[in-house]
mmCIF file of C-alpha atoms in Angstrom:
data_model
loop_
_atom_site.group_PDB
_atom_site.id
_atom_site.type_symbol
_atom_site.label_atom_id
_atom_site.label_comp_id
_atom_site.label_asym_id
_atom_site.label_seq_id
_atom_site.Cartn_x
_atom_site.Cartn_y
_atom_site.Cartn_z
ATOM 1 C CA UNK A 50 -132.127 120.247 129.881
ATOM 2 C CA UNK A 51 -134.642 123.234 129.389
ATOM 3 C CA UNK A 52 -135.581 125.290 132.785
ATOM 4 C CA UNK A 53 -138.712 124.624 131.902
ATOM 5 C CA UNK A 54 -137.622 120.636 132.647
ATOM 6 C CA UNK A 55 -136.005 121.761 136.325
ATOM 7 C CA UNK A 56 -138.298 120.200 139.728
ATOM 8 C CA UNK A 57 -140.981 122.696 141.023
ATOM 9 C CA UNK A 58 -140.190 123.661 144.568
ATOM 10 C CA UNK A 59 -142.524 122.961 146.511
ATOM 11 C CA UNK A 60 -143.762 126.384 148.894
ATOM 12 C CA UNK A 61 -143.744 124.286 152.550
ATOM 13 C CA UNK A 62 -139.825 123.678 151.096
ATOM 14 C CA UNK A 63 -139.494 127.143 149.969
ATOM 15 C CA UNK A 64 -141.146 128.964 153.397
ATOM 16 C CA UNK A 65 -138.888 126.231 155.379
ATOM 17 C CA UNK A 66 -135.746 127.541 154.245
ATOM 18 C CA UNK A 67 -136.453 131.465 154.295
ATOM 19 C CA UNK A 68 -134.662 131.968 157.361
ATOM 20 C CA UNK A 69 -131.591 129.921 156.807
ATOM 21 C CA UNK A 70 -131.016 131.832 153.298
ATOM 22 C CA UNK A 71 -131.272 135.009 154.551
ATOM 23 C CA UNK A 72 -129.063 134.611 157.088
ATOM 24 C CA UNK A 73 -126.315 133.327 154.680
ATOM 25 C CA UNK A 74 -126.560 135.300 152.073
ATOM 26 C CA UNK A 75 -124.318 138.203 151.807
ATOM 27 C CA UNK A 76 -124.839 141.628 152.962
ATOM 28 C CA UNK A 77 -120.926 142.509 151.697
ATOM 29 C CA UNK A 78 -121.676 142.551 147.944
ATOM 30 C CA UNK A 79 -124.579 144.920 148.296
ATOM 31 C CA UNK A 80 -122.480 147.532 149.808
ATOM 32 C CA UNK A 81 -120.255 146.909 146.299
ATOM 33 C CA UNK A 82 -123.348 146.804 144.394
ATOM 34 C CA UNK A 83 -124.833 150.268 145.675
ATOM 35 C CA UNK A 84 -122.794 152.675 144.099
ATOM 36 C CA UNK A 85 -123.648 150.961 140.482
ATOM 37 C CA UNK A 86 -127.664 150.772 140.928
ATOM 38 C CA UNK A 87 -129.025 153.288 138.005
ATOM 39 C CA UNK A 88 -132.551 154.728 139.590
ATOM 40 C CA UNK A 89 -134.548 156.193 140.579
ATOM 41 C CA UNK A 90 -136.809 153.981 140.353
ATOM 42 C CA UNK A 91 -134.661 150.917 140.661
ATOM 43 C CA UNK A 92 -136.205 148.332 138.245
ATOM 44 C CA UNK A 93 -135.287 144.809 139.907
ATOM 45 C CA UNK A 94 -135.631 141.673 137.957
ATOM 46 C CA UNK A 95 -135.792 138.224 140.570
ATOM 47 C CA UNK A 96 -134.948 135.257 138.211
ATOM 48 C CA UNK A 97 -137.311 132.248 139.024
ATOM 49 C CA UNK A 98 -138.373 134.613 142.358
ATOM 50 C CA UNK A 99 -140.435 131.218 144.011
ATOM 51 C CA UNK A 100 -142.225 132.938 146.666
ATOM 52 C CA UNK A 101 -140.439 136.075 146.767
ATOM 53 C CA UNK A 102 -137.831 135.468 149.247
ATOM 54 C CA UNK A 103 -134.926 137.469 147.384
ATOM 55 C CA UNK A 104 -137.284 140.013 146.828
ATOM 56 C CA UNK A 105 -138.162 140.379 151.130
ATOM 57 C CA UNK A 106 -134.638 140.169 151.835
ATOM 58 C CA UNK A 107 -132.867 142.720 149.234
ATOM 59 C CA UNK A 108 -135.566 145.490 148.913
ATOM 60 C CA UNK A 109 -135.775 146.638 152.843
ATOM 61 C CA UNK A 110 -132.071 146.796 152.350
ATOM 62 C CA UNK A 111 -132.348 149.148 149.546
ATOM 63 C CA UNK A 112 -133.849 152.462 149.174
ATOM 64 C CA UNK A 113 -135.104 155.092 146.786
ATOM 65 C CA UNK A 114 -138.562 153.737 144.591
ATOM 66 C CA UNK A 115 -138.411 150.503 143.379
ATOM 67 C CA UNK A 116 -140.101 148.234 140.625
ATOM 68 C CA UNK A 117 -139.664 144.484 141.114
ATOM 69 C CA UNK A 118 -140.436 142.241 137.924
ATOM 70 C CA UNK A 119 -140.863 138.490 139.870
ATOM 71 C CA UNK A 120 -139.927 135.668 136.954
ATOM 72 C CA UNK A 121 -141.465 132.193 137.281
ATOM 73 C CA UNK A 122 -142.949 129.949 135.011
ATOM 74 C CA UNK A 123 -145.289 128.979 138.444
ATOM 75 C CA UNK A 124 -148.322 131.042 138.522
ATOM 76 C CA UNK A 125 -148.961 129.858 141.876
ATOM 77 C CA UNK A 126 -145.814 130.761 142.987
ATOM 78 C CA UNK A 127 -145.707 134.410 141.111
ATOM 79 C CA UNK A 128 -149.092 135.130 143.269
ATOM 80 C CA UNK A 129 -147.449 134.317 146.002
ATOM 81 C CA UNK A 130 -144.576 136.355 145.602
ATOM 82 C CA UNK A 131 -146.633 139.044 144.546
ATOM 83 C CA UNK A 132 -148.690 139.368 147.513
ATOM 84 C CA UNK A 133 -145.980 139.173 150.123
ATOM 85 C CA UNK A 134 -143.375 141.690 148.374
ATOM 86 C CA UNK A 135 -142.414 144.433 150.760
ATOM 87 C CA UNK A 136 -144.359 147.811 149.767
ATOM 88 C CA UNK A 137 -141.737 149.742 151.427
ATOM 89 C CA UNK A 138 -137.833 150.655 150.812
ATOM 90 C CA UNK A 139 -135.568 150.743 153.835
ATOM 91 C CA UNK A 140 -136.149 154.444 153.343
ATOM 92 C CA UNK A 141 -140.167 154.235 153.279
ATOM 93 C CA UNK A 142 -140.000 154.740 149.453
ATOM 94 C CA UNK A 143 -142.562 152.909 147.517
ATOM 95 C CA UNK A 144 -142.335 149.689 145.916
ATOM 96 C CA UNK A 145 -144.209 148.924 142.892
ATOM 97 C CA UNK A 146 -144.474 144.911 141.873
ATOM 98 C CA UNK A 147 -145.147 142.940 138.574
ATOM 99 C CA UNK A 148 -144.624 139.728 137.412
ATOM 100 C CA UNK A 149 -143.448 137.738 134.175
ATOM 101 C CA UNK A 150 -144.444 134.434 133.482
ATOM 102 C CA UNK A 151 -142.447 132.490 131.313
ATOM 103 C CA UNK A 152 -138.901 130.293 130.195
ATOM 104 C CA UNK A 153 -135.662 131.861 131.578
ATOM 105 C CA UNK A 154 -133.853 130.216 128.255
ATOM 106 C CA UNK A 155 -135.825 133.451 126.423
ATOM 107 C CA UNK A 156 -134.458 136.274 128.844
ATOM 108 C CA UNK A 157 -132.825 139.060 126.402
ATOM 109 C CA UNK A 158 -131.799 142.152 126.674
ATOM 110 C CA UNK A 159 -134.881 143.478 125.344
ATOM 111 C CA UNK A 160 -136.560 141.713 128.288
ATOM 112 C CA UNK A 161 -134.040 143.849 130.665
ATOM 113 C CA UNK A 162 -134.339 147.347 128.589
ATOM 114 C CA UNK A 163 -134.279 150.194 131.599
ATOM 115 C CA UNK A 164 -133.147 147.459 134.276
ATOM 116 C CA UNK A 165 -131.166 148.623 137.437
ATOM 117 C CA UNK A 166 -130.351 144.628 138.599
ATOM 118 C CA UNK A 167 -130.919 141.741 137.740
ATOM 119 C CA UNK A 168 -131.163 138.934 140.599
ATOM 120 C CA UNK A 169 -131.868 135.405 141.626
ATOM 121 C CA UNK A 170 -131.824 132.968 144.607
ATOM 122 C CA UNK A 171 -130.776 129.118 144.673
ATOM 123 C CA UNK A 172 -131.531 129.507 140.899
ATOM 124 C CA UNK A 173 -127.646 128.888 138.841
ATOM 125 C CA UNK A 174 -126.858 125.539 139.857
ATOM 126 C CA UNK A 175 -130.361 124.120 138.358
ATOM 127 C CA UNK A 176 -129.687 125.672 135.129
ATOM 128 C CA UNK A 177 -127.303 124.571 131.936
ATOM 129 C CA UNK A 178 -124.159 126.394 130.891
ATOM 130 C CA UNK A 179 -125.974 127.542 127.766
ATOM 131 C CA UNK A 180 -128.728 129.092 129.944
ATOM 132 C CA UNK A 181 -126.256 130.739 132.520
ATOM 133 C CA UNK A 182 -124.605 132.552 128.925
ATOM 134 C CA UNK A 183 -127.750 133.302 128.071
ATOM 135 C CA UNK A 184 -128.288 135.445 131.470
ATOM 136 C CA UNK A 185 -125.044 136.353 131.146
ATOM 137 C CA UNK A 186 -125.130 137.505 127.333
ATOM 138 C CA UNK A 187 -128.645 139.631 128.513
ATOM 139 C CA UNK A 188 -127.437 141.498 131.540
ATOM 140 C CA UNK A 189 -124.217 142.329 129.489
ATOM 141 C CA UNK A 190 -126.434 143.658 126.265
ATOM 142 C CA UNK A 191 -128.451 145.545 129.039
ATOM 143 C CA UNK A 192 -125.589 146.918 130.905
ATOM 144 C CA UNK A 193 -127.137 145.395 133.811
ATOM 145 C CA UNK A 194 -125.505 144.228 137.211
ATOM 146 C CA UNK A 195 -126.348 140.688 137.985
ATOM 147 C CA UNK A 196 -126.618 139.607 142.160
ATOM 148 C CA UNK A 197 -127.209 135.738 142.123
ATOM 149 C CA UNK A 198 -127.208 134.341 145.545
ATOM 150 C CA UNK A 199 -127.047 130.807 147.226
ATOM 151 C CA UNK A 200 -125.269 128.749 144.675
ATOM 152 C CA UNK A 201 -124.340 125.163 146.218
ATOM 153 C CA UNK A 202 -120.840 124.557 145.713
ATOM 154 C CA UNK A 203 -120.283 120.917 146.335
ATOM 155 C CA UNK A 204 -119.576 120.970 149.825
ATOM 156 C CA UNK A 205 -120.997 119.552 152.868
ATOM 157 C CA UNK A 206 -119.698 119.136 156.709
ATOM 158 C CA UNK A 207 -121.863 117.215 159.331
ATOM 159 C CA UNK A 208 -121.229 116.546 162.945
ATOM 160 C CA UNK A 209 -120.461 114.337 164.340
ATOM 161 C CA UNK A 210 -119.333 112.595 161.066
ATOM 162 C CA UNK A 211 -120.529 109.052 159.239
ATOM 163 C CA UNK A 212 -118.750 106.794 157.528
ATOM 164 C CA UNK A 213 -121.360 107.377 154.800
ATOM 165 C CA UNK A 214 -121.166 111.019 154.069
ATOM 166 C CA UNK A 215 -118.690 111.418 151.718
ATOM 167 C CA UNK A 216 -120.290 108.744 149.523
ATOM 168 C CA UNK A 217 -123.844 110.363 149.910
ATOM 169 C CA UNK A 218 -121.965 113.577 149.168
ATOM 170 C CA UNK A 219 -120.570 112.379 146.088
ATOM 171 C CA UNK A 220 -123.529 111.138 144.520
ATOM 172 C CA UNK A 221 -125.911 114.231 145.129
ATOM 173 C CA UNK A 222 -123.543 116.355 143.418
ATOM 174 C CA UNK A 223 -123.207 113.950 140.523
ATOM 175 C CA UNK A 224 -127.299 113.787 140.406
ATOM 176 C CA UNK A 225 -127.168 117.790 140.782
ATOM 177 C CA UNK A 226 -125.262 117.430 137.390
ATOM 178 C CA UNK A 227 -127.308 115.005 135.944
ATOM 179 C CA UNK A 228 -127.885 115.681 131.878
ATOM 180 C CA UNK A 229 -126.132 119.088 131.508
ATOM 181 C CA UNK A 230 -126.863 121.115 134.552
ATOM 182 C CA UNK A 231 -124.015 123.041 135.975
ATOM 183 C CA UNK A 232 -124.867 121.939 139.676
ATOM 184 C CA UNK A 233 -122.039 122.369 141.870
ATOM 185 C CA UNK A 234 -119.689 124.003 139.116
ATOM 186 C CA UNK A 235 -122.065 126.607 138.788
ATOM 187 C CA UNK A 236 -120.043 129.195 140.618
ATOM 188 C CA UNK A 237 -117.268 128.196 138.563
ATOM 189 C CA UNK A 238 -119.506 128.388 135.309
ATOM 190 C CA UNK A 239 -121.120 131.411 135.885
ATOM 191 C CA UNK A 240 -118.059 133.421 137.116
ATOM 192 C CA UNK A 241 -115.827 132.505 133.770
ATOM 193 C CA UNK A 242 -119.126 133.593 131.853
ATOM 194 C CA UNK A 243 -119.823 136.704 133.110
ATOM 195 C CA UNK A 244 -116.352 137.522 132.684
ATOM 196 C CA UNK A 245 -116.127 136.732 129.149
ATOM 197 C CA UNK A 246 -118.956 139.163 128.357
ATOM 198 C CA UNK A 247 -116.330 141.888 130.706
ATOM 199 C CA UNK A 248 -118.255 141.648 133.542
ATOM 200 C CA UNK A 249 -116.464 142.006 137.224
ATOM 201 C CA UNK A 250 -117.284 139.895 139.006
ATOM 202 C CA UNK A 251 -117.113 138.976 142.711
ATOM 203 C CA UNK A 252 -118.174 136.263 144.739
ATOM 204 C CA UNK A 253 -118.901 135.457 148.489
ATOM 205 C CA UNK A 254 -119.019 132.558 151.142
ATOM 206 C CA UNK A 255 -123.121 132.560 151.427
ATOM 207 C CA UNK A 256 -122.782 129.031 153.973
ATOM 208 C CA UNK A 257 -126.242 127.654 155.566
ATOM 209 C CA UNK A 258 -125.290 126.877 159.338
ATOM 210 C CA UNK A 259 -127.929 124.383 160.597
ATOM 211 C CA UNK A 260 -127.945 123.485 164.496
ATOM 212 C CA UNK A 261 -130.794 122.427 166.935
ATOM 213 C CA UNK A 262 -132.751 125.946 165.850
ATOM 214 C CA UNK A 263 -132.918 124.662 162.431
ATOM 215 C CA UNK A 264 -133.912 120.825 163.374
ATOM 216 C CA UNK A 265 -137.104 121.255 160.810
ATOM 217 C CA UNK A 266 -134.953 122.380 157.820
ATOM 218 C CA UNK A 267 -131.839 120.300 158.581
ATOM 219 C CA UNK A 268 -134.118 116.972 158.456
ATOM 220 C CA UNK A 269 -136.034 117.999 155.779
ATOM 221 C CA UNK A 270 -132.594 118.950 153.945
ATOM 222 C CA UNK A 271 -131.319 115.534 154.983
ATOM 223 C CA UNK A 272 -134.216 113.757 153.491
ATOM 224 C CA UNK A 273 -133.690 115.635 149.782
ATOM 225 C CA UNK A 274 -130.077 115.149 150.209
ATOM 226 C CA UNK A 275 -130.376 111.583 150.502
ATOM 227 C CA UNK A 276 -132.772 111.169 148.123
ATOM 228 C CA UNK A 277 -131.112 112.829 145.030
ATOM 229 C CA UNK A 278 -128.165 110.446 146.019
ATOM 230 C CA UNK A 279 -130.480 107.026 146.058
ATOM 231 C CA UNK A 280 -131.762 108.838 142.651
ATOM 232 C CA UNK A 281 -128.521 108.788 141.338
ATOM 233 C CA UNK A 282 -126.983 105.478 142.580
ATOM 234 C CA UNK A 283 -129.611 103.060 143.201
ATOM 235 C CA UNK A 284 -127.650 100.498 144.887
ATOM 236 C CA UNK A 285 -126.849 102.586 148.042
ATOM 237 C CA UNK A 286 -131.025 102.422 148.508
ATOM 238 C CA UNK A 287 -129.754 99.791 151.595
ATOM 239 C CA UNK A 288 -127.637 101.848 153.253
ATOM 240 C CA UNK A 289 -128.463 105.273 152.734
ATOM 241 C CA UNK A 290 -131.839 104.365 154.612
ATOM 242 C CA UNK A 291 -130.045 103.433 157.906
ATOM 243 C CA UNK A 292 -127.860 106.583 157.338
ATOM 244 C CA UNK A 293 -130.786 108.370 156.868
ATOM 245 C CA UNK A 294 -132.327 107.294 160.207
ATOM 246 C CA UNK A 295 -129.275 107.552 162.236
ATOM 247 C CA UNK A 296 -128.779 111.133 160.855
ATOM 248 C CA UNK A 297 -132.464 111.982 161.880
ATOM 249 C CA UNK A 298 -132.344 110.648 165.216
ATOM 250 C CA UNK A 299 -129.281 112.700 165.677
ATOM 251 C CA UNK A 300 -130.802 115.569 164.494
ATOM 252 C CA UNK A 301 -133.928 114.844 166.539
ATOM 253 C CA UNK A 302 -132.127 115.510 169.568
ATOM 254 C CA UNK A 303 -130.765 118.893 168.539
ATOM 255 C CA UNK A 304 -127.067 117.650 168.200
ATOM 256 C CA UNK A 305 -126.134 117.426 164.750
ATOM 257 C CA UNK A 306 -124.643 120.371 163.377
ATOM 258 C CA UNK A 307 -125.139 120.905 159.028
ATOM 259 C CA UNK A 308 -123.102 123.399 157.133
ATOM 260 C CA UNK A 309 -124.264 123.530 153.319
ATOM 261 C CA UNK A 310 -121.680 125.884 151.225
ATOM 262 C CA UNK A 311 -123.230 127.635 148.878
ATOM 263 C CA UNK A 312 -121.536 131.252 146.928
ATOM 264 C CA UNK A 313 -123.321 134.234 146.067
ATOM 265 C CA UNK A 314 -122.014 136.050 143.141
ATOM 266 C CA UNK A 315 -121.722 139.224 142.110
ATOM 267 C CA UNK A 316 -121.314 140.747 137.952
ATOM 268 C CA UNK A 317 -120.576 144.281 137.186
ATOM 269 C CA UNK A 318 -121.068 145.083 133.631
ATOM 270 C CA UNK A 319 -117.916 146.690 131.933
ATOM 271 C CA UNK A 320 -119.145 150.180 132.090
ATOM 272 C CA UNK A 321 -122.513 152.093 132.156
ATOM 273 C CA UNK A 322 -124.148 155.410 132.986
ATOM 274 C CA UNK A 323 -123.981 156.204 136.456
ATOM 275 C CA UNK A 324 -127.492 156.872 137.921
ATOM 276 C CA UNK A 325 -128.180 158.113 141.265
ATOM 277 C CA UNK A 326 -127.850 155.202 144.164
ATOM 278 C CA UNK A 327 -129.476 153.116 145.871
#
């Protein structure tokens, strides 16, 4: 499967779950990150950047001038991302924006020549293995650090529990694999990769917590959950419908608690000139 086959997001779905990634991904493997940013200016790449939320959470937390390339093969999306980009570092610097439309299968190191990082968001587990090398194979040509965040891993915990969720679990992660997307085992994927092209890598608990605050997200969640699962197994259509609705009416009343585990990652490259930090 070719990223240019993988679902467009849709923005409501995008805007919807801001908050929740932000607060889960982690802060931890910036502070590693920092000391290995070449600059100034840092020149930022955001892999399949949607509407720019990696990009509003990661450059107020970074300072010095910046350049942020957004990636997307949605031009709607790129403008988007475009116009709501922070102008600002955390230290007031300026931030400069452009954007790349195109196929992440054709990222090379040519494409990354003079890049500081290369990031993403919710972006590994919809690709193949063969496109994770190929991010992989580019950042390590480019001597580039790579910070992916919000890869699902596989694993879901509601409360109070169903008899149902397990089963429902099971078959979203098989549909999340469906052809030859890495899905789940994307954390997995991507770490051995980067580390075969002598990255270091590192990688980090990034978990969405969803509670009564989050009742919007957590049923819309529930809903795509479901629905990947009734994608992939037909024959639970029956059931997982009265799941569904006892899980919503649960939720409606602010007592169902969601935590999706996801990983953020971090790659290293082997070794590279030291530029001033970030």
């Amino acid at each position: 499967m070719k990223t240019t086959d993988v679902p467009r997001y849709t923005p409501d779905w995008l805007e919807l779950r801001e908050s929740a990634d932000a607060a889960a991904r982690s802060p931890e493997l910036i502070e590693e990150l920092r000391p290995r940013l070449s600059g100034p200016p840092l020149v930022v790449h955001d892999l399949g950047c949607g509407t720019g939320s990696m990009g509003r959470w990661l450059a107020p937390r970074l300072s010095g001038p910046q350049l942020w390339i957004l990636h997307d093969r949605d031009p709607d999306l790129l403008d988007r991302a475009a116009l709501r980009m922070p102008r600002a570092a955390g230290d007031g610097s300026r931030i400069a924006i452009a954007t790349a439309r195109g196929d992440l299968a054709r990222l090379t190191a040519s494409t990354l020549d003079g890049a500081s990082l290369v990031t993403a968001s919710a972006l590994l587990d919809v690709l193949t293995a063969e496109e994770v090398d190929g991010i992989a194979a580019a950042c390590a040509a480019a001597q580039c650090p790579a910070l992916l965040a919000l890869s699902v891993v596989g694993r879901v915990e509601i409360t109070p529990a169903d008899p149902l969720d397990a089963e429902i679990g099971e078959a979203f992660n098989a549909h999340q694999r469906r052809g030859s997307l890495v899905g789940p085992d994307a954390m997995a994927v991507a770490a051995e990769t980067f580390a075969r092209y002598g990255a270091t890598v590192r990688t980090h608990a990034s978990p969405w917590t969803l509670g009564a605050e989050q009742a919007a997200l957590t049923a819309e969640w529930l809903r795509g959950w479901v629905g990947a699962a009734v994608e992939h197994r037909p024959e639970l259509a029956g059931r997982a419908e009265a799941y569904l609705r006892r899980r919503l009416a649960i939720a409606a009343t602010g007592a169902l608690r969601v935590v999706v585990h996801h990983r953020d990652l971090l790659a290293l490259p082997a070794s590279r000139t030291m530029g001033a930090a970030a």
